[in-house]
mmCIF file of C-alpha atoms in Angstrom:
data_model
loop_
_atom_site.group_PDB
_atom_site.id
_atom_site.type_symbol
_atom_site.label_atom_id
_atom_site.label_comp_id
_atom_site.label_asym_id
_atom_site.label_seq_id
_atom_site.Cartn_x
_atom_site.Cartn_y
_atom_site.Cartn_z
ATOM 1 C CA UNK A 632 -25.917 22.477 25.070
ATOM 2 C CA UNK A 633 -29.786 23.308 24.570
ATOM 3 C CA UNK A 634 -28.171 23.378 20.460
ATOM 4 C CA UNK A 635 -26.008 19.929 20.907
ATOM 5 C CA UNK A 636 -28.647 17.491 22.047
ATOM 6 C CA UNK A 637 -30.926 18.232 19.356
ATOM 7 C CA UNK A 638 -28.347 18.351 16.790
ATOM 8 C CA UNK A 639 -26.868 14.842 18.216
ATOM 9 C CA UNK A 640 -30.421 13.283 18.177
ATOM 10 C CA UNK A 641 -31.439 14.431 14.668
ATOM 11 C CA UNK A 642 -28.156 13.146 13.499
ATOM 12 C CA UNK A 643 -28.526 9.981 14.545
ATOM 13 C CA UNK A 644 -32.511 9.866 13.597
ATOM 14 C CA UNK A 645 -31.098 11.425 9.821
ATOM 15 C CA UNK A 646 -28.014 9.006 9.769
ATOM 16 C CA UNK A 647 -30.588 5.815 10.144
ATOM 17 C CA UNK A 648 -33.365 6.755 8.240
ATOM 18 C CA UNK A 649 -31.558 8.542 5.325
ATOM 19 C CA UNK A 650 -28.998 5.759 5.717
ATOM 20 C CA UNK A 651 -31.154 3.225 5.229
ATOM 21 C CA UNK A 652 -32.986 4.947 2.401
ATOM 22 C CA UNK A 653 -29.676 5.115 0.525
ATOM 23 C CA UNK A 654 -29.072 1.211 1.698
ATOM 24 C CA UNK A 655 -32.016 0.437 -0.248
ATOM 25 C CA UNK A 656 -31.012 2.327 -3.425
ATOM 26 C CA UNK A 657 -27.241 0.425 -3.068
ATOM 27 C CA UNK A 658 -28.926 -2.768 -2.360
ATOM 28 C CA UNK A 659 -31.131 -2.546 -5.134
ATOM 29 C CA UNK A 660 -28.673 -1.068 -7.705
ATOM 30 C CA UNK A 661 -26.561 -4.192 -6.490
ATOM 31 C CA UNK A 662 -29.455 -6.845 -6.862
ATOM 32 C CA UNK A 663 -28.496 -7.554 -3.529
ATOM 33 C CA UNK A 664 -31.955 -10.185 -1.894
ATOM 34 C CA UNK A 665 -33.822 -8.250 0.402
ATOM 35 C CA UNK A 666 -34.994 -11.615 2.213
ATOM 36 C CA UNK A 667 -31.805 -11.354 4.788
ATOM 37 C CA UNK A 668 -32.627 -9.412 8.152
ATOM 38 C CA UNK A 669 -30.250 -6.302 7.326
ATOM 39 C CA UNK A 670 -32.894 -5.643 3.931
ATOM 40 C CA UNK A 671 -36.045 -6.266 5.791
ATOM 41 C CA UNK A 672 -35.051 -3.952 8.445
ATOM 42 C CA UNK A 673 -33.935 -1.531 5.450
ATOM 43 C CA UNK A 674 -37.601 -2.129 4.091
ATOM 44 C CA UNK A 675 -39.013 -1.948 7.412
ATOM 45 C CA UNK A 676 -37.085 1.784 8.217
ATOM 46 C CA UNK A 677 -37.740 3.441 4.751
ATOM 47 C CA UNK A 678 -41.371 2.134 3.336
ATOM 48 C CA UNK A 679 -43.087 4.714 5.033
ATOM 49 C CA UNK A 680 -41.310 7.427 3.056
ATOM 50 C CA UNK A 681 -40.022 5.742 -0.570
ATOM 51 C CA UNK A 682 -43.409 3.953 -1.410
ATOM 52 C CA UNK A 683 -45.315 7.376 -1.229
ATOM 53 C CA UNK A 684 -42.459 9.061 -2.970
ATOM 54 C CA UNK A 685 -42.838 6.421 -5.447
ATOM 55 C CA UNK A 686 -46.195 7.251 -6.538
ATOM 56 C CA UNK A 687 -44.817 10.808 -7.998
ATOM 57 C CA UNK A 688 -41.239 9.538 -8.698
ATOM 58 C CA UNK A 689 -40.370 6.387 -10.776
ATOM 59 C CA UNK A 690 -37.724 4.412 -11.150
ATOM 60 C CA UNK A 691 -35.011 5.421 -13.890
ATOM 61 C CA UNK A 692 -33.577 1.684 -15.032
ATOM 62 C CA UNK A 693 -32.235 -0.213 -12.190
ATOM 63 C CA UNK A 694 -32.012 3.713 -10.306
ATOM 64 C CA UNK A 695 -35.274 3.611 -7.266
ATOM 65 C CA UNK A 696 -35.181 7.505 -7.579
ATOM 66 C CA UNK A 697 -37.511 7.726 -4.379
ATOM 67 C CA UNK A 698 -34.653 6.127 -2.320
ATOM 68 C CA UNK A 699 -32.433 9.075 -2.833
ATOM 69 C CA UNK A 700 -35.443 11.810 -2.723
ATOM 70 C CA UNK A 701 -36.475 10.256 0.644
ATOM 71 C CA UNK A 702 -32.624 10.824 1.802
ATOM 72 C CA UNK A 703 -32.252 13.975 0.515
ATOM 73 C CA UNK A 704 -35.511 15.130 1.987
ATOM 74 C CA UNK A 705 -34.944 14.005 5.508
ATOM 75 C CA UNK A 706 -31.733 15.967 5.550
ATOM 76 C CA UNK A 707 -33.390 19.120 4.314
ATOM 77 C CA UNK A 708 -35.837 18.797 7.166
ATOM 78 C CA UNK A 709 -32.853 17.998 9.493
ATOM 79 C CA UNK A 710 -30.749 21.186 8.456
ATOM 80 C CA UNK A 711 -34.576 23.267 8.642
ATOM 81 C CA UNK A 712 -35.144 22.225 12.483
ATOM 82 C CA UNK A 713 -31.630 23.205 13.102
ATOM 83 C CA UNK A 714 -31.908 26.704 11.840
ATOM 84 C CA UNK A 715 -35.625 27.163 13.392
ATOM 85 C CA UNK A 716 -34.011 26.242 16.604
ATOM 86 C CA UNK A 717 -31.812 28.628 16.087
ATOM 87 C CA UNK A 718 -33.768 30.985 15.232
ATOM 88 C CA UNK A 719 -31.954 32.047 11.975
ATOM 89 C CA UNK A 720 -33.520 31.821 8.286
ATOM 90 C CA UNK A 721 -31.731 34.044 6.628
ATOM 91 C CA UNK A 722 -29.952 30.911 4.834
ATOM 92 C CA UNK A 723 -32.922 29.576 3.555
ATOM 93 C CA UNK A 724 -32.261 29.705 0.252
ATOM 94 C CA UNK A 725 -29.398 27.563 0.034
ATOM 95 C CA UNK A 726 -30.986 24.736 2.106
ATOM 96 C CA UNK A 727 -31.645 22.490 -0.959
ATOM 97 C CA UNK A 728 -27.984 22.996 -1.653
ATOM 98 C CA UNK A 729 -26.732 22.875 1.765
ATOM 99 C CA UNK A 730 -28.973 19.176 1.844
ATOM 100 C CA UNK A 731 -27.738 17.899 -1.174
ATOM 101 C CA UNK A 732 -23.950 18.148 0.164
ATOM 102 C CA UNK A 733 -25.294 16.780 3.157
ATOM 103 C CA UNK A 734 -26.895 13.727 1.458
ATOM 104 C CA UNK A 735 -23.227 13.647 -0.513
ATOM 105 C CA UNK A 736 -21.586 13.505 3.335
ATOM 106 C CA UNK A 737 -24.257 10.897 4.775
ATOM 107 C CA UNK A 738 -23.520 8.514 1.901
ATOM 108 C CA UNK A 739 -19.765 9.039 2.425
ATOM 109 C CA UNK A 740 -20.188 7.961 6.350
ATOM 110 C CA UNK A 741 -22.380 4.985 4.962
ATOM 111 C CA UNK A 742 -19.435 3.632 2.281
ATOM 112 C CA UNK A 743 -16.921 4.156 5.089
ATOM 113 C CA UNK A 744 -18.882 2.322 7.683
ATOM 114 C CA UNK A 745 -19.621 -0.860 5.092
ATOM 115 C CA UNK A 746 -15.839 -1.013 4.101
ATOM 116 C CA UNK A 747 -14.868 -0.835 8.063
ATOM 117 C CA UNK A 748 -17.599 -3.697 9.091
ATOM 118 C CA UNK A 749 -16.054 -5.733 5.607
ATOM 119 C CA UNK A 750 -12.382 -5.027 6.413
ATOM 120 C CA UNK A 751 -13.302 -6.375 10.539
ATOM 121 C CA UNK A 752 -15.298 -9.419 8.981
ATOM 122 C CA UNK A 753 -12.615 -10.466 6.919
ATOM 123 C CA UNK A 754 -10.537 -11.177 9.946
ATOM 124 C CA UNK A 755 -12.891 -12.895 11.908
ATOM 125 C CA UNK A 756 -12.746 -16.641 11.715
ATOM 126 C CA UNK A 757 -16.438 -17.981 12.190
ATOM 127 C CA UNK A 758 -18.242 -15.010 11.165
ATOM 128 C CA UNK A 759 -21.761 -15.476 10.027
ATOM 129 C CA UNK A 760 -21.659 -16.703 6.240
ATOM 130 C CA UNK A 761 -24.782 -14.839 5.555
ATOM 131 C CA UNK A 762 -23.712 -11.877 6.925
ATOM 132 C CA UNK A 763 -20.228 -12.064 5.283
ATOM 133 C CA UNK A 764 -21.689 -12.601 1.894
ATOM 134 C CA UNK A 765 -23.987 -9.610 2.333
ATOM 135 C CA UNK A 766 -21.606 -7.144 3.038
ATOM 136 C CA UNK A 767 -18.883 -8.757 0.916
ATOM 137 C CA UNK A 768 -21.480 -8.147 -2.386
ATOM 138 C CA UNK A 769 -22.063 -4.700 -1.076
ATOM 139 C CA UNK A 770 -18.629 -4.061 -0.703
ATOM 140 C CA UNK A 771 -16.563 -5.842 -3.901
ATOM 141 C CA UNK A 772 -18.049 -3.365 -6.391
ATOM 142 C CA UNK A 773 -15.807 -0.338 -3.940
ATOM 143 C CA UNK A 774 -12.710 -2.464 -3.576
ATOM 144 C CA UNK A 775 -12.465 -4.559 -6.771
ATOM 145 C CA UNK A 776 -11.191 -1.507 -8.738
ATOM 146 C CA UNK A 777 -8.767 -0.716 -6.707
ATOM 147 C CA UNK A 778 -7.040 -4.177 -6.419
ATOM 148 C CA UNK A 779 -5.983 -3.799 -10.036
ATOM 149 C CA UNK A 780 -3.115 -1.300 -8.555
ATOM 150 C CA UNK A 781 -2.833 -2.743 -5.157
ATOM 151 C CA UNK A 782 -1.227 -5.912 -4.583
ATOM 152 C CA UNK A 783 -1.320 -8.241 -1.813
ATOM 153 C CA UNK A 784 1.245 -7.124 0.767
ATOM 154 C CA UNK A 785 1.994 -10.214 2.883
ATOM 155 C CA UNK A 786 -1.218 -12.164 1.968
ATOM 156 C CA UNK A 787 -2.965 -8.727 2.891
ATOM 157 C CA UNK A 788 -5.537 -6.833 0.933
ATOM 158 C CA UNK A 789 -4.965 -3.405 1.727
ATOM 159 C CA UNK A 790 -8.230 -2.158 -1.034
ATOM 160 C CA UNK A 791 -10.178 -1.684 1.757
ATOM 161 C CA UNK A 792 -8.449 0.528 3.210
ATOM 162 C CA UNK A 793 -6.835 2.467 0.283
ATOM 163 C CA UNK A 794 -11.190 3.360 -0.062
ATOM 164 C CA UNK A 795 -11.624 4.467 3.358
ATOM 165 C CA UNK A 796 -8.721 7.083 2.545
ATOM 166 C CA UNK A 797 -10.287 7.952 -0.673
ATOM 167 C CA UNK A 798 -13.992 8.664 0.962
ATOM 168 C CA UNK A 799 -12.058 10.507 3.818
ATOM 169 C CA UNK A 800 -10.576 12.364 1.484
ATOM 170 C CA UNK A 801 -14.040 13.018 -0.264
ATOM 171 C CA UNK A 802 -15.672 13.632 2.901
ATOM 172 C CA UNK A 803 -12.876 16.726 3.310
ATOM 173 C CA UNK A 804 -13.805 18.015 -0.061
ATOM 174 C CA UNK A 805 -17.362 17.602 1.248
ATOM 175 C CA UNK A 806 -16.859 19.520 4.308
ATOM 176 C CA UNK A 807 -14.982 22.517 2.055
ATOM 177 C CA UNK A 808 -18.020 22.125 -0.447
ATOM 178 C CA UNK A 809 -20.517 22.542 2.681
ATOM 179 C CA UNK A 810 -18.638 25.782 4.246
ATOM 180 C CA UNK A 811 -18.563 27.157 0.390
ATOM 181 C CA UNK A 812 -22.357 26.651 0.202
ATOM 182 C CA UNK A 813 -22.654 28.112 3.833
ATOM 183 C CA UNK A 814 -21.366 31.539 2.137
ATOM 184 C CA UNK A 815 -23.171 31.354 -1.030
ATOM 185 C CA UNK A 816 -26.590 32.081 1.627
ATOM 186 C CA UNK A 817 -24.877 35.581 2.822
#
């Protein structure tokens, strides 16, 4: 338990700020407006940690390389807190390993999470416009490849949820990856 609550809480602090950092990279990669109130709380979360990065680390085309730093950083530091408060070190030298697969796993969650709230919003009459055209831009560029192979089945678009399978299945080869890099520290 005195391992669990910590873990829980710096998941959920990780998942939002390292989220959000790898929001803005999609968002911005996407030319989605940051104007809306999903990009100026994006904006709002990560500033404090991409604009310093970006000082040291430009931007490679439309890539904000600080975005994905900033993520990848505030894993390692997740995955460092969690083996101080466990009092074990040994592993150290595969954290920026171990962090990079579980950058790879955070942005997994994120995709599934966007195609869940897109597949949900498409069935709700009356949902925000705004919203809906936010997440639908966000979402197309995941889906759109896949409905060249999936048809309609009864008026239904079953994309979105032919790419949740796919990043579940990614986010098993993750988890293998992660236990492989786990052993590599030995």
């Amino acid at each position: 338990m005195l391992y669990q609550i910590p873990s829980f809480l710096l998941d959920v602090i990780v998942g939002l700020l390292g989220g959000a950092c790898l929001l803005r990279l999609y968002m911005q990669y996407h030319r989605v407006p940051f104007g809306n109130p999903l990009g100026r709380f994006v904006f709002a979360v990560t500033d404090w940690i991409v604009m310093p990065l970006r000082r040291i680390v430009p931007s490679y085309k439309r890539w904000d390389i600080a975005s994905p730093i900033a993520a990848w950083l505030l894993v390692m530091v997740k995955f460092l807190l969690l083996w101080l408060l466990l009092g074990n070190l040994s592993k150290i030298t595969v954290l920026p390993l171990i962090s990079l697969i579980g950058l790879a796993q955070l942005a997994v969650s994120g995709l599934t999470a966007l195609l869940v709230v897109y597949a949900v919003l498409s069935w709700v009459p009356g949902a925000n416009a705004m919203l809906l055209d936010l997440i639908a831009r966000l979402a197309e560029p995941l889906v759109r490849p896949l409905r060249r192979f999936i048809p309609l089945i009864g008026g239904v678009d079953l994309s979105p949820l032919v790419a949740i399978v796919l990043l579940q299945v990614a986010a098993i080869l993750l988890g293998n990856a992660m236990g492989w890099a786990w052993t590599l520290g030995r």
